[in-house]
Amino acid sequence: MTDSVAPGPSDDLDEQPGVDLDRAVEAILFIADESLSLVTIAGAVSRPVSDVRASVGRLVADYNGDLGGPERGFELREVGGGWRLYVRENLDDIVADFVLTRQPSKLSQAALETLAVIAYRQPITRSQVAQVRAVNVDSVVRTLVARGLIAEDGHDEVTGAIRYVTTQALLVHLGLNSLDELPKISPLLDEGQDGFHE
């Protein structure tokens, strides 16, 4: 299935006046925190995969400044069999400085709870964290990645979803030498990996 129309919403872009395919694809990529396959994007915008492939090519060229405009501070990369927006490598230091020194340091209760689940059950995917917390954790995971407290650690072998682990920065913030020093969670909790039982 290469150029067939992927399953998706009933209202396609042709029935939505003023909606440009490139902008629609761009919007989908903007909110995604995992790489998206062409088929997934095509399903989201109800267009043939061939149209989406061409659209992604135009966006790559646009962001790279190949169409006469400036090179953007972000780029569209093909990773893990899909496409995702990333900050350009030469701007990593600037972004890291902003995230680590200029962002408010206090985490929300939702972020703390998500961080605890990841710390005790890593490596873990977003959907697995969501199952534990029984809420959507997409934006919280993005915040924790942006703060440098968690990082991507490959993909789940079965689902292909990105797995997350905590970083050295978290240990520094907590004043720990290793994850082994995390306090044990109550033995009354069901299931769990290391740290969930005494």
Short mmCIF file of C-alpha atoms in Angstrom, two decimals, residues 116 119-120 122 166 168 170-185 194-198:
data_model
loop_
_atom_site.label_atom_id
_atom_site.label_comp_id
_atom_site.label_asym_id
_atom_site.label_seq_id
_atom_site.Cartn_x
_atom_site.Cartn_y
_atom_site.Cartn_z
CA ALA A 116 7.97 8.98 39.12
CA ALA A 119 11.88 6.59 37.05
CA TYR A 120 10.60 3.36 38.58
CA GLN A 122 12.00 2.62 32.78
CA THR A 166 15.50 9.25 33.19
CA GLN A 168 21.76 12.01 34.77
CA LEU A 170 17.43 13.99 37.27
CA LEU A 171 19.90 12.24 39.58
CA VAL A 172 21.74 15.54 40.04
CA HIS A 173 18.47 17.33 40.90
CA LEU A 174 17.56 14.59 43.38
CA GLY A 175 21.06 14.39 44.84
CA LEU A 176 21.39 10.69 44.04
CA ASN A 177 24.31 8.72 42.65
CA SER A 178 22.17 6.08 40.95
CA LEU A 179 18.58 4.95 40.50
CA ASP A 180 19.25 2.24 43.09
CA GLU A 181 19.00 4.98 45.72
CA LEU A 182 15.38 5.80 44.85
CA PRO A 183 13.13 5.07 47.82
CA LYS A 184 11.10 1.87 47.70
CA ILE A 185 7.43 2.24 46.94
CA ASP A 194 12.51 -2.71 40.72
CA GLY A 195 11.60 -0.21 43.38
CA PHE A 196 7.89 -1.01 43.42
CA HIS A 197 8.26 -3.57 46.20
CA GLU A 198 10.28 -3.64 49.35
#
